[in-house]
């Protein structure tokens, strides 16, 4: 959906695809989500799950590529770019180690997500694979879908449900009605965060 914006850029603009960097871990879109992509073409990414930033190691790789690119363009500030990268890398590694330690106690617990934005995060910290009960926020679930979801939750007995801020509270309530599950909102897009040097670090801590 960004292609039209890219096409309007000046020809001299350097366009870098972070996902194509060889240091980036790429995971496939889960087959169930892929089968529904025709319902939401604006959110489809082909066969690759593009929520790559939810992996701390991917975030480091992206920052490293950005650092190298900026250093080549602006060599007079290369030292500053490298110092900033080193600081960010150290912070990400430190908070990732803290999160790994804190999540040990819950790594075998089952949990539900409303959209599969989290498999990179799950893989990074050794959590159970998320149980996806609704994949696209803009599709109204049918009565059959709601019934199947309620049955799945009753059978799986997850510890909690994580929903995106984009998913309405009434939809969450409808899909988990009668289950007495705790629901927590987590935002893969970090839309409520101030843009500063610790934004990603703060987001990681909050997601944990």
PDB file of C-alpha atoms in Angstrom:
ATOM      1  CA  UNK A   1       0.000   0.000   0.000  1.00  0.00           C
ATOM      2  CA  UNK A   2       3.037   2.293   0.231  1.00  0.00           C
ATOM      3  CA  UNK A   3       4.051   1.722  -3.379  1.00  0.00           C
ATOM      4  CA  UNK A   4       2.242   4.827  -4.690  1.00  0.00           C
ATOM      5  CA  UNK A   5       4.089   6.968  -2.144  1.00  0.00           C
ATOM      6  CA  UNK A   6       7.409   5.423  -3.146  1.00  0.00           C
ATOM      7  CA  UNK A   7       6.697   6.086  -6.806  1.00  0.00           C
ATOM      8  CA  UNK A   8       6.284   9.791  -6.088  1.00  0.00           C
ATOM      9  CA  UNK A   9       9.771  10.098  -4.561  1.00  0.00           C
ATOM     10  CA  UNK A  10      12.557  11.754  -6.446  1.00  0.00           C
ATOM     11  CA  UNK A  11      14.616   9.342  -8.534  1.00  0.00           C
ATOM     12  CA  UNK A  12      17.693  10.223  -6.479  1.00  0.00           C
ATOM     13  CA  UNK A  13      16.030   8.986  -3.273  1.00  0.00           C
ATOM     14  CA  UNK A  14      17.742   5.971  -1.735  1.00  0.00           C
ATOM     15  CA  UNK A  15      15.127   3.358  -0.856  1.00  0.00           C
ATOM     16  CA  UNK A  16      16.247   0.635   1.559  1.00  0.00           C
ATOM     17  CA  UNK A  17      14.190  -2.478   2.316  1.00  0.00           C
ATOM     18  CA  UNK A  18      15.021  -3.483   5.882  1.00  0.00           C
ATOM     19  CA  UNK A  19      13.337  -6.857   5.446  1.00  0.00           C
ATOM     20  CA  UNK A  20      15.739  -7.772   2.652  1.00  0.00           C
ATOM     21  CA  UNK A  21      18.818  -7.438   4.848  1.00  0.00           C
ATOM     22  CA  UNK A  22      20.553 -10.807   5.183  1.00  0.00           C
ATOM     23  CA  UNK A  23      20.757 -10.419   8.975  1.00  0.00           C
ATOM     24  CA  UNK A  24      16.967 -10.252   9.340  1.00  0.00           C
ATOM     25  CA  UNK A  25      15.127 -13.389  10.437  1.00  0.00           C
ATOM     26  CA  UNK A  26      12.042 -13.820   8.254  1.00  0.00           C
ATOM     27  CA  UNK A  27       9.158 -16.115   9.154  1.00  0.00           C
ATOM     28  CA  UNK A  28       6.325 -17.240   6.876  1.00  0.00           C
ATOM     29  CA  UNK A  29       2.787 -16.021   7.326  1.00  0.00           C
ATOM     30  CA  UNK A  30       0.824 -18.739   9.161  1.00  0.00           C
ATOM     31  CA  UNK A  31      -1.184 -20.727   6.656  1.00  0.00           C
ATOM     32  CA  UNK A  32      -4.523 -19.819   8.232  1.00  0.00           C
ATOM     33  CA  UNK A  33      -3.782 -16.108   7.899  1.00  0.00           C
ATOM     34  CA  UNK A  34      -2.506 -16.570   4.362  1.00  0.00           C
ATOM     35  CA  UNK A  35      -5.761 -18.276   3.371  1.00  0.00           C
ATOM     36  CA  UNK A  36      -7.732 -15.203   4.463  1.00  0.00           C
ATOM     37  CA  UNK A  37      -5.536 -12.559   2.880  1.00  0.00           C
ATOM     38  CA  UNK A  38      -8.013 -11.961   0.036  1.00  0.00           C
ATOM     39  CA  UNK A  39     -10.343 -10.415   2.629  1.00  0.00           C
ATOM     40  CA  UNK A  40      -7.826  -7.781   3.571  1.00  0.00           C
ATOM     41  CA  UNK A  41      -5.458  -7.087   0.710  1.00  0.00           C
ATOM     42  CA  UNK A  42      -4.215  -3.915   2.342  1.00  0.00           C
ATOM     43  CA  UNK A  43      -2.743  -5.982   5.163  1.00  0.00           C
ATOM     44  CA  UNK A  44      -1.338  -8.875   3.176  1.00  0.00           C
ATOM     45  CA  UNK A  45       2.436  -9.217   2.778  1.00  0.00           C
ATOM     46  CA  UNK A  46       2.650 -12.203   0.442  1.00  0.00           C
ATOM     47  CA  UNK A  47       4.092 -15.283   2.121  1.00  0.00           C
ATOM     48  CA  UNK A  48       6.271 -13.433   4.644  1.00  0.00           C
ATOM     49  CA  UNK A  49       5.233 -12.197   8.065  1.00  0.00           C
ATOM     50  CA  UNK A  50       6.422  -8.590   8.050  1.00  0.00           C
ATOM     51  CA  UNK A  51       6.092  -7.901  11.785  1.00  0.00           C
ATOM     52  CA  UNK A  52       9.866  -8.207  11.886  1.00  0.00           C
ATOM     53  CA  UNK A  53      10.436  -5.467  14.472  1.00  0.00           C
ATOM     54  CA  UNK A  54       8.832  -7.539  17.241  1.00  0.00           C
ATOM     55  CA  UNK A  55      12.075  -9.545  17.350  1.00  0.00           C
ATOM     56  CA  UNK A  56      14.717  -7.646  19.361  1.00  0.00           C
ATOM     57  CA  UNK A  57      17.498  -9.215  17.282  1.00  0.00           C
ATOM     58  CA  UNK A  58      15.771  -8.074  14.090  1.00  0.00           C
ATOM     59  CA  UNK A  59      15.546  -4.594  15.586  1.00  0.00           C
ATOM     60  CA  UNK A  60      19.296  -4.620  16.164  1.00  0.00           C
ATOM     61  CA  UNK A  61      19.926  -5.796  12.597  1.00  0.00           C
ATOM     62  CA  UNK A  62      17.692  -3.035  11.217  1.00  0.00           C
ATOM     63  CA  UNK A  63      19.423  -0.402  13.346  1.00  0.00           C
ATOM     64  CA  UNK A  64      22.791  -1.677  12.130  1.00  0.00           C
ATOM     65  CA  UNK A  65      21.738  -1.376   8.492  1.00  0.00           C
ATOM     66  CA  UNK A  66      20.394   2.127   9.106  1.00  0.00           C
ATOM     67  CA  UNK A  67      23.662   3.060  10.822  1.00  0.00           C
ATOM     68  CA  UNK A  68      25.759   1.804   7.915  1.00  0.00           C
ATOM     69  CA  UNK A  69      23.569   3.556   5.353  1.00  0.00           C
ATOM     70  CA  UNK A  70      23.614   6.892   7.156  1.00  0.00           C
ATOM     71  CA  UNK A  71      27.364   6.621   7.718  1.00  0.00           C
ATOM     72  CA  UNK A  72      27.927   6.154   3.995  1.00  0.00           C
ATOM     73  CA  UNK A  73      25.725   9.113   3.141  1.00  0.00           C
ATOM     74  CA  UNK A  74      27.036  11.360   5.903  1.00  0.00           C
ATOM     75  CA  UNK A  75      30.568  10.172   6.754  1.00  0.00           C
ATOM     76  CA  UNK A  76      31.348  13.264   8.830  1.00  0.00           C
ATOM     77  CA  UNK A  77      28.863  12.007  11.440  1.00  0.00           C
ATOM     78  CA  UNK A  78      29.658   8.299  11.136  1.00  0.00           C
ATOM     79  CA  UNK A  79      31.138   8.158  14.633  1.00  0.00           C
ATOM     80  CA  UNK A  80      27.964   9.620  16.129  1.00  0.00           C
ATOM     81  CA  UNK A  81      25.806   7.134  14.225  1.00  0.00           C
ATOM     82  CA  UNK A  82      27.968   4.239  15.394  1.00  0.00           C
ATOM     83  CA  UNK A  83      27.959   5.416  19.014  1.00  0.00           C
ATOM     84  CA  UNK A  84      24.180   5.744  18.965  1.00  0.00           C
ATOM     85  CA  UNK A  85      23.862   2.268  17.497  1.00  0.00           C
ATOM     86  CA  UNK A  86      26.178   0.786  20.114  1.00  0.00           C
ATOM     87  CA  UNK A  87      24.097   2.375  22.877  1.00  0.00           C
ATOM     88  CA  UNK A  88      20.841   1.100  21.396  1.00  0.00           C
ATOM     89  CA  UNK A  89      22.220  -2.403  20.883  1.00  0.00           C
ATOM     90  CA  UNK A  90      23.401  -2.560  24.489  1.00  0.00           C
ATOM     91  CA  UNK A  91      19.992  -1.418  25.751  1.00  0.00           C
ATOM     92  CA  UNK A  92      18.103  -3.933  23.598  1.00  0.00           C
ATOM     93  CA  UNK A  93      20.345  -6.803  24.669  1.00  0.00           C
ATOM     94  CA  UNK A  94      20.032  -5.845  28.330  1.00  0.00           C
ATOM     95  CA  UNK A  95      16.248  -5.520  28.351  1.00  0.00           C
ATOM     96  CA  UNK A  96      15.915  -8.699  26.252  1.00  0.00           C
ATOM     97  CA  UNK A  97      17.898 -10.626  28.868  1.00  0.00           C
ATOM     98  CA  UNK A  98      15.667  -9.215  31.595  1.00  0.00           C
ATOM     99  CA  UNK A  99      12.515 -10.153  29.686  1.00  0.00           C
ATOM    100  CA  UNK A 100      13.814 -13.677  29.014  1.00  0.00           C
ATOM    101  CA  UNK A 101      14.395 -14.176  32.718  1.00  0.00           C
ATOM    102  CA  UNK A 102      10.979 -12.840  33.699  1.00  0.00           C
ATOM    103  CA  UNK A 103       9.125 -14.938  31.120  1.00  0.00           C
ATOM    104  CA  UNK A 104      10.646 -18.256  32.193  1.00  0.00           C
ATOM    105  CA  UNK A 105       7.775 -18.825  34.611  1.00  0.00           C
ATOM    106  CA  UNK A 106       5.099 -18.436  31.913  1.00  0.00           C
ATOM    107  CA  UNK A 107       6.811 -19.806  28.804  1.00  0.00           C
ATOM    108  CA  UNK A 108       4.604 -22.920  28.752  1.00  0.00           C
ATOM    109  CA  UNK A 109       1.299 -21.122  29.237  1.00  0.00           C
ATOM    110  CA  UNK A 110      -1.237 -20.941  26.430  1.00  0.00           C
ATOM    111  CA  UNK A 111      -2.530 -17.574  25.308  1.00  0.00           C
ATOM    112  CA  UNK A 112      -4.805 -16.141  22.649  1.00  0.00           C
ATOM    113  CA  UNK A 113      -4.173 -13.273  20.242  1.00  0.00           C
ATOM    114  CA  UNK A 114      -6.623 -11.567  17.909  1.00  0.00           C
ATOM    115  CA  UNK A 115      -4.051 -10.960  15.224  1.00  0.00           C
ATOM    116  CA  UNK A 116      -0.819 -12.825  14.650  1.00  0.00           C
ATOM    117  CA  UNK A 117       1.629  -9.973  15.085  1.00  0.00           C
ATOM    118  CA  UNK A 118       3.649 -11.800  17.688  1.00  0.00           C
ATOM    119  CA  UNK A 119       5.365 -14.892  16.317  1.00  0.00           C
ATOM    120  CA  UNK A 120       8.740 -13.123  16.113  1.00  0.00           C
ATOM    121  CA  UNK A 121       8.417 -12.032  19.744  1.00  0.00           C
ATOM    122  CA  UNK A 122       7.269 -15.520  20.725  1.00  0.00           C
ATOM    123  CA  UNK A 123      10.203 -17.147  18.966  1.00  0.00           C
ATOM    124  CA  UNK A 124      12.678 -14.670  20.471  1.00  0.00           C
ATOM    125  CA  UNK A 125      11.643 -15.461  24.035  1.00  0.00           C
ATOM    126  CA  UNK A 126      10.754 -19.142  23.757  1.00  0.00           C
ATOM    127  CA  UNK A 127       7.038 -18.750  24.429  1.00  0.00           C
ATOM    128  CA  UNK A 128       4.281 -21.061  23.262  1.00  0.00           C
ATOM    129  CA  UNK A 129       2.982 -20.300  19.786  1.00  0.00           C
ATOM    130  CA  UNK A 130       0.044 -17.893  20.011  1.00  0.00           C
ATOM    131  CA  UNK A 131      -3.442 -19.273  19.517  1.00  0.00           C
ATOM    132  CA  UNK A 132      -5.105 -17.126  16.862  1.00  0.00           C
ATOM    133  CA  UNK A 133      -8.863 -16.803  17.158  1.00  0.00           C
ATOM    134  CA  UNK A 134      -9.434 -13.837  14.864  1.00  0.00           C
ATOM    135  CA  UNK A 135      -7.002 -12.744  12.210  1.00  0.00           C
ATOM    136  CA  UNK A 136      -8.315  -9.527  10.687  1.00  0.00           C
ATOM    137  CA  UNK A 137      -9.791  -6.697  12.691  1.00  0.00           C
ATOM    138  CA  UNK A 138     -11.954  -5.432   9.851  1.00  0.00           C
ATOM    139  CA  UNK A 139     -13.880  -8.692   9.305  1.00  0.00           C
ATOM    140  CA  UNK A 140     -17.059  -9.099  11.337  1.00  0.00           C
ATOM    141  CA  UNK A 141     -17.159 -12.658  12.697  1.00  0.00           C
ATOM    142  CA  UNK A 142     -20.112 -14.828  11.765  1.00  0.00           C
ATOM    143  CA  UNK A 143     -22.266 -16.633  14.297  1.00  0.00           C
ATOM    144  CA  UNK A 144     -20.533 -19.851  13.266  1.00  0.00           C
ATOM    145  CA  UNK A 145     -17.105 -18.258  13.772  1.00  0.00           C
ATOM    146  CA  UNK A 146     -18.069 -16.991  17.229  1.00  0.00           C
ATOM    147  CA  UNK A 147     -19.362 -20.426  18.203  1.00  0.00           C
ATOM    148  CA  UNK A 148     -16.166 -22.093  16.993  1.00  0.00           C
ATOM    149  CA  UNK A 149     -14.063 -19.538  18.880  1.00  0.00           C
ATOM    150  CA  UNK A 150     -15.946 -20.082  22.126  1.00  0.00           C
ATOM    151  CA  UNK A 151     -15.547 -23.844  21.732  1.00  0.00           C
ATOM    152  CA  UNK A 152     -11.828 -23.483  21.024  1.00  0.00           C
ATOM    153  CA  UNK A 153     -11.278 -21.307  24.101  1.00  0.00           C
ATOM    154  CA  UNK A 154     -13.185 -23.739  26.290  1.00  0.00           C
ATOM    155  CA  UNK A 155     -11.107 -26.634  24.959  1.00  0.00           C
ATOM    156  CA  UNK A 156      -7.698 -24.935  25.017  1.00  0.00           C
ATOM    157  CA  UNK A 157      -8.127 -23.191  28.384  1.00  0.00           C
ATOM    158  CA  UNK A 158      -5.658 -20.347  27.737  1.00  0.00           C
ATOM    159  CA  UNK A 159      -4.310 -18.171  30.551  1.00  0.00           C
ATOM    160  CA  UNK A 160      -5.308 -14.884  28.934  1.00  0.00           C
ATOM    161  CA  UNK A 161      -6.292 -13.077  25.754  1.00  0.00           C
ATOM    162  CA  UNK A 162      -4.211 -10.334  24.146  1.00  0.00           C
ATOM    163  CA  UNK A 163      -6.027  -7.926  21.867  1.00  0.00           C
ATOM    164  CA  UNK A 164      -4.882  -5.028  19.716  1.00  0.00           C
ATOM    165  CA  UNK A 165      -6.060  -1.469  20.405  1.00  0.00           C
ATOM    166  CA  UNK A 166      -7.635  -1.586  16.933  1.00  0.00           C
ATOM    167  CA  UNK A 167      -9.980  -4.374  18.058  1.00  0.00           C
ATOM    168  CA  UNK A 168     -13.104  -3.009  19.703  1.00  0.00           C
ATOM    169  CA  UNK A 169     -13.848  -3.976  23.295  1.00  0.00           C
ATOM    170  CA  UNK A 170     -17.296  -5.220  22.327  1.00  0.00           C
ATOM    171  CA  UNK A 171     -15.782  -7.633  19.814  1.00  0.00           C
ATOM    172  CA  UNK A 172     -13.394  -8.990  22.419  1.00  0.00           C
ATOM    173  CA  UNK A 173     -16.273  -9.396  24.878  1.00  0.00           C
ATOM    174  CA  UNK A 174     -18.360 -11.193  22.268  1.00  0.00           C
ATOM    175  CA  UNK A 175     -15.657 -13.676  21.372  1.00  0.00           C
ATOM    176  CA  UNK A 176     -14.700 -14.610  24.941  1.00  0.00           C
ATOM    177  CA  UNK A 177     -18.125 -14.329  26.553  1.00  0.00           C
ATOM    178  CA  UNK A 178     -18.509 -16.638  29.525  1.00  0.00           C
ATOM    179  CA  UNK A 179     -14.863 -17.672  29.607  1.00  0.00           C
ATOM    180  CA  UNK A 180     -13.790 -15.462  32.565  1.00  0.00           C
ATOM    181  CA  UNK A 181     -10.480 -14.807  30.812  1.00  0.00           C
ATOM    182  CA  UNK A 182      -8.317 -11.793  31.531  1.00  0.00           C
ATOM    183  CA  UNK A 183      -7.896  -9.554  28.488  1.00  0.00           C
ATOM    184  CA  UNK A 184      -4.909  -7.295  27.919  1.00  0.00           C
ATOM    185  CA  UNK A 185      -4.301  -4.850  25.077  1.00  0.00           C
ATOM    186  CA  UNK A 186      -0.874  -4.873  23.438  1.00  0.00           C
ATOM    187  CA  UNK A 187       0.010  -2.722  20.466  1.00  0.00           C
ATOM    188  CA  UNK A 188       2.404  -4.119  17.870  1.00  0.00           C
ATOM    189  CA  UNK A 189       2.492  -0.718  16.177  1.00  0.00           C
ATOM    190  CA  UNK A 190       3.448   1.175  19.368  1.00  0.00           C
ATOM    191  CA  UNK A 191       1.101   3.933  18.245  1.00  0.00           C
ATOM    192  CA  UNK A 192       0.822   5.521  21.700  1.00  0.00           C
ATOM    193  CA  UNK A 193       4.541   6.055  22.269  1.00  0.00           C
ATOM    194  CA  UNK A 194       6.532   9.254  22.055  1.00  0.00           C
ATOM    195  CA  UNK A 195       9.264   9.040  19.450  1.00  0.00           C
ATOM    196  CA  UNK A 196      12.540   9.238  21.335  1.00  0.00           C
ATOM    197  CA  UNK A 197      15.740   7.235  21.822  1.00  0.00           C
ATOM    198  CA  UNK A 198      14.098   4.836  24.292  1.00  0.00           C
ATOM    199  CA  UNK A 199      10.783   4.322  22.491  1.00  0.00           C
ATOM    200  CA  UNK A 200      11.596   0.785  21.338  1.00  0.00           C
ATOM    201  CA  UNK A 201      13.013  -0.155  24.740  1.00  0.00           C
ATOM    202  CA  UNK A 202       9.901   1.123  26.506  1.00  0.00           C
ATOM    203  CA  UNK A 203       7.690  -0.758  24.047  1.00  0.00           C
ATOM    204  CA  UNK A 204       9.564  -4.016  24.694  1.00  0.00           C
ATOM    205  CA  UNK A 205       9.156  -3.597  28.455  1.00  0.00           C
ATOM    206  CA  UNK A 206       5.427  -2.880  28.127  1.00  0.00           C
ATOM    207  CA  UNK A 207       4.789  -5.829  25.801  1.00  0.00           C
ATOM    208  CA  UNK A 208       6.472  -8.135  28.299  1.00  0.00           C
TER     209      UNK A 208
END
